[in-house]
Amino acid sequence: MLSRKMFSRKIFEIGSDILHFIIGILLILLGSVFVFHVVTNLDKLFLGQDLAVTVGTILNKIFFVLMILEMAHTVMISYQEHIIKPEPFLLIGLIASVRRILALTLHLVESHPTMEEFNMAMIETAILGGLVLILVIAIVLLRHYGQREKSKGK
């Protein structure tokens, strides 16, 4: 017979699995709806806008979908392995940072910013560039450490 502690742990795991499954499905549905929306509105994106602005807008939307997919992947890993791994979160942060850099650049191309707005955008871009560098280093270190641990275990 299961002890009280084991029973409560099992109930918690089942509830957690159900929530992870629902969140994963919702994220995939959200990504699918967003891609459908982008594809059905491509004609509107290409008409009446500069090509650079159109490409920037599409890239921004693609990076948003990539963030959603990476979140769904993270939920799937936690659902399957009952563990939270840091690498998917770093990838989400990396994608979000690159997306913000693209959005800033797109905004600067679309508008005619004042010198103060331009300077603020450059400061934000520099900070985001540093964040991208830090996230890439963290991902590389995690992968290198993970490979070393696998080779030690063999």
Short mmCIF file of C-alpha atoms in Angstrom, two decimals:
data_model
loop_
_atom_site.label_atom_id
_atom_site.label_comp_id
_atom_site.label_asym_id
_atom_site.label_seq_id
_atom_site.Cartn_x
_atom_site.Cartn_y
_atom_site.Cartn_z
CA MET A 1 0.00 0.00 0.00
CA LEU A 2 1.21 3.48 -0.83
CA SER A 3 2.20 5.66 2.04
CA ARG A 4 0.51 9.00 2.51
CA LYS A 5 3.63 10.82 1.31
CA MET A 6 3.93 8.68 -1.84
CA PHE A 7 0.22 9.10 -2.57
CA SER A 8 0.39 12.90 -2.31
CA ARG A 9 3.54 12.95 -4.48
CA LYS A 10 1.79 10.83 -7.13
CA ILE A 11 -1.28 13.12 -7.11
CA PHE A 12 0.99 16.16 -7.46
CA GLU A 13 2.87 14.56 -10.38
CA ILE A 14 -0.38 13.71 -12.16
CA GLY A 15 -1.70 17.24 -11.67
CA SER A 16 1.61 18.69 -12.85
CA ASP A 17 1.59 16.45 -15.93
CA ILE A 18 -1.95 17.51 -16.81
CA LEU A 19 -1.05 21.21 -16.50
CA HIS A 20 2.15 20.77 -18.54
CA PHE A 21 0.17 18.99 -21.24
CA ILE A 22 -2.50 21.72 -21.38
CA ILE A 23 0.11 24.52 -21.44
CA GLY A 24 2.04 22.73 -24.20
CA ILE A 25 -1.10 22.34 -26.32
CA LEU A 26 -2.04 26.00 -25.77
CA LEU A 27 1.45 27.17 -26.79
CA ILE A 28 1.36 25.07 -29.95
CA LEU A 29 -2.12 26.38 -30.79
CA LEU A 30 -0.97 29.95 -30.17
CA GLY A 31 2.04 29.49 -32.45
CA SER A 32 -0.13 27.88 -35.15
CA VAL A 33 -2.69 30.67 -35.04
CA PHE A 34 0.06 33.29 -35.20
CA VAL A 35 1.72 31.60 -38.22
CA PHE A 36 -1.68 31.30 -39.94
CA HIS A 37 -2.32 35.00 -39.30
CA VAL A 38 1.07 35.98 -40.75
CA VAL A 39 0.63 33.79 -43.83
CA THR A 40 -2.89 35.06 -44.52
CA ASN A 41 -1.74 38.68 -44.17
CA LEU A 42 1.45 38.46 -46.25
CA ASP A 43 -0.16 40.38 -49.10
CA LYS A 44 -0.93 43.28 -46.74
CA LEU A 45 2.65 43.24 -45.44
CA PHE A 46 4.16 43.52 -48.92
CA LEU A 47 1.81 46.21 -50.20
CA GLY A 48 2.56 49.83 -49.43
CA GLN A 49 5.67 49.30 -47.33
CA ASP A 50 9.36 49.50 -47.94
CA LEU A 51 10.95 46.07 -48.48
CA ALA A 52 13.30 46.52 -45.51
CA VAL A 53 10.36 47.28 -43.23
CA THR A 54 8.43 44.29 -44.56
CA VAL A 55 11.35 41.90 -44.09
CA GLY A 56 11.96 43.28 -40.59
CA THR A 57 8.30 42.84 -39.68
CA ILE A 58 8.25 39.26 -40.96
CA LEU A 59 11.49 38.43 -39.11
CA ASN A 60 10.04 39.91 -35.92
CA LYS A 61 6.99 37.67 -36.25
CA ILE A 62 9.13 34.60 -37.04
CA PHE A 63 11.25 35.19 -33.94
CA PHE A 64 8.06 35.50 -31.87
CA VAL A 65 6.90 32.10 -33.16
CA LEU A 66 10.35 30.65 -32.39
CA MET A 67 10.02 31.90 -28.81
CA ILE A 68 6.61 30.22 -28.51
CA LEU A 69 8.01 26.97 -29.94
CA GLU A 70 10.97 27.05 -27.57
CA MET A 71 8.58 27.60 -24.64
CA ALA A 72 6.50 24.62 -25.81
CA HIS A 73 9.69 22.55 -26.07
CA THR A 74 10.66 23.58 -22.53
CA VAL A 75 7.22 22.57 -21.23
CA MET A 76 7.53 19.24 -23.07
CA ILE A 77 10.92 18.53 -21.47
CA SER A 78 9.59 19.32 -18.02
CA TYR A 79 6.54 17.13 -18.71
CA GLN A 80 8.60 14.16 -19.89
CA GLU A 81 11.58 14.31 -17.55
CA HIS A 82 10.08 16.09 -14.52
CA ILE A 83 13.11 18.36 -14.49
CA ILE A 84 13.68 21.98 -15.44
CA LYS A 85 16.76 22.48 -17.61
CA PRO A 86 18.34 25.93 -17.94
CA GLU A 87 19.35 25.77 -21.62
CA PRO A 88 15.86 26.22 -23.12
CA PHE A 89 15.34 29.33 -20.98
CA LEU A 90 18.66 30.72 -22.19
CA LEU A 91 17.59 30.05 -25.78
CA ILE A 92 14.29 31.86 -25.20
CA GLY A 93 16.22 34.82 -23.77
CA LEU A 94 18.59 34.77 -26.74
CA ILE A 95 15.75 34.71 -29.26
CA ALA A 96 13.93 37.50 -27.39
CA SER A 97 17.08 39.64 -27.29
CA VAL A 98 17.77 39.23 -31.01
CA ARG A 99 14.11 39.93 -31.72
CA ARG A 100 14.28 43.16 -29.70
CA ILE A 101 17.45 44.24 -31.53
CA LEU A 102 15.68 43.68 -34.84
CA ALA A 103 12.61 45.56 -33.60
CA LEU A 104 14.78 48.50 -32.51
CA THR A 105 16.54 48.57 -35.86
CA LEU A 106 13.21 48.38 -37.67
CA HIS A 107 11.86 51.26 -35.59
CA LEU A 108 14.91 53.39 -36.42
CA VAL A 109 14.46 52.65 -40.13
CA GLU A 110 10.72 53.41 -40.09
CA SER A 111 10.81 56.62 -38.08
CA HIS A 112 13.04 59.62 -38.12
CA PRO A 113 14.20 59.61 -34.52
CA THR A 114 15.55 62.62 -32.72
CA MET A 115 19.17 62.49 -31.63
CA GLU A 116 18.09 61.64 -28.07
CA GLU A 117 15.86 58.76 -29.26
CA PHE A 118 18.68 57.51 -31.48
CA ASN A 119 21.17 57.62 -28.59
CA MET A 120 18.75 55.76 -26.30
CA ALA A 121 18.20 53.12 -29.00
CA MET A 122 21.97 52.70 -29.39
CA ILE A 123 22.40 52.28 -25.63
CA GLU A 124 19.62 49.68 -25.57
CA THR A 125 21.16 47.91 -28.56
CA ALA A 126 24.57 47.82 -26.86
CA ILE A 127 23.05 46.40 -23.67
CA LEU A 128 21.12 43.80 -25.67
CA GLY A 129 24.28 42.95 -27.62
CA GLY A 130 26.08 42.35 -24.34
CA LEU A 131 23.18 40.22 -23.14
CA VAL A 132 23.32 38.17 -26.36
CA LEU A 133 27.04 37.60 -25.82
CA ILE A 134 26.49 36.52 -22.20
CA LEU A 135 23.64 34.16 -23.18
CA VAL A 136 25.71 32.58 -25.97
CA ILE A 137 28.64 32.06 -23.58
CA ALA A 138 26.29 30.49 -21.02
CA ILE A 139 24.81 28.13 -23.63
CA VAL A 140 28.26 27.12 -24.86
CA LEU A 141 29.45 26.49 -21.30
CA LEU A 142 26.34 24.44 -20.49
CA ARG A 143 26.79 22.31 -23.59
CA HIS A 144 30.52 21.87 -22.95
CA TYR A 145 29.90 20.94 -19.30
CA GLY A 146 27.11 18.54 -20.33
CA GLN A 147 29.38 16.78 -22.84
CA ARG A 148 32.15 16.48 -20.24
CA GLU A 149 29.71 14.95 -17.75
CA LYS A 150 28.47 12.48 -20.38
CA SER A 151 32.03 11.43 -21.24
CA LYS A 152 32.85 10.97 -17.52
CA GLY A 153 29.78 8.78 -17.08
CA LYS A 154 30.82 6.39 -19.87
#
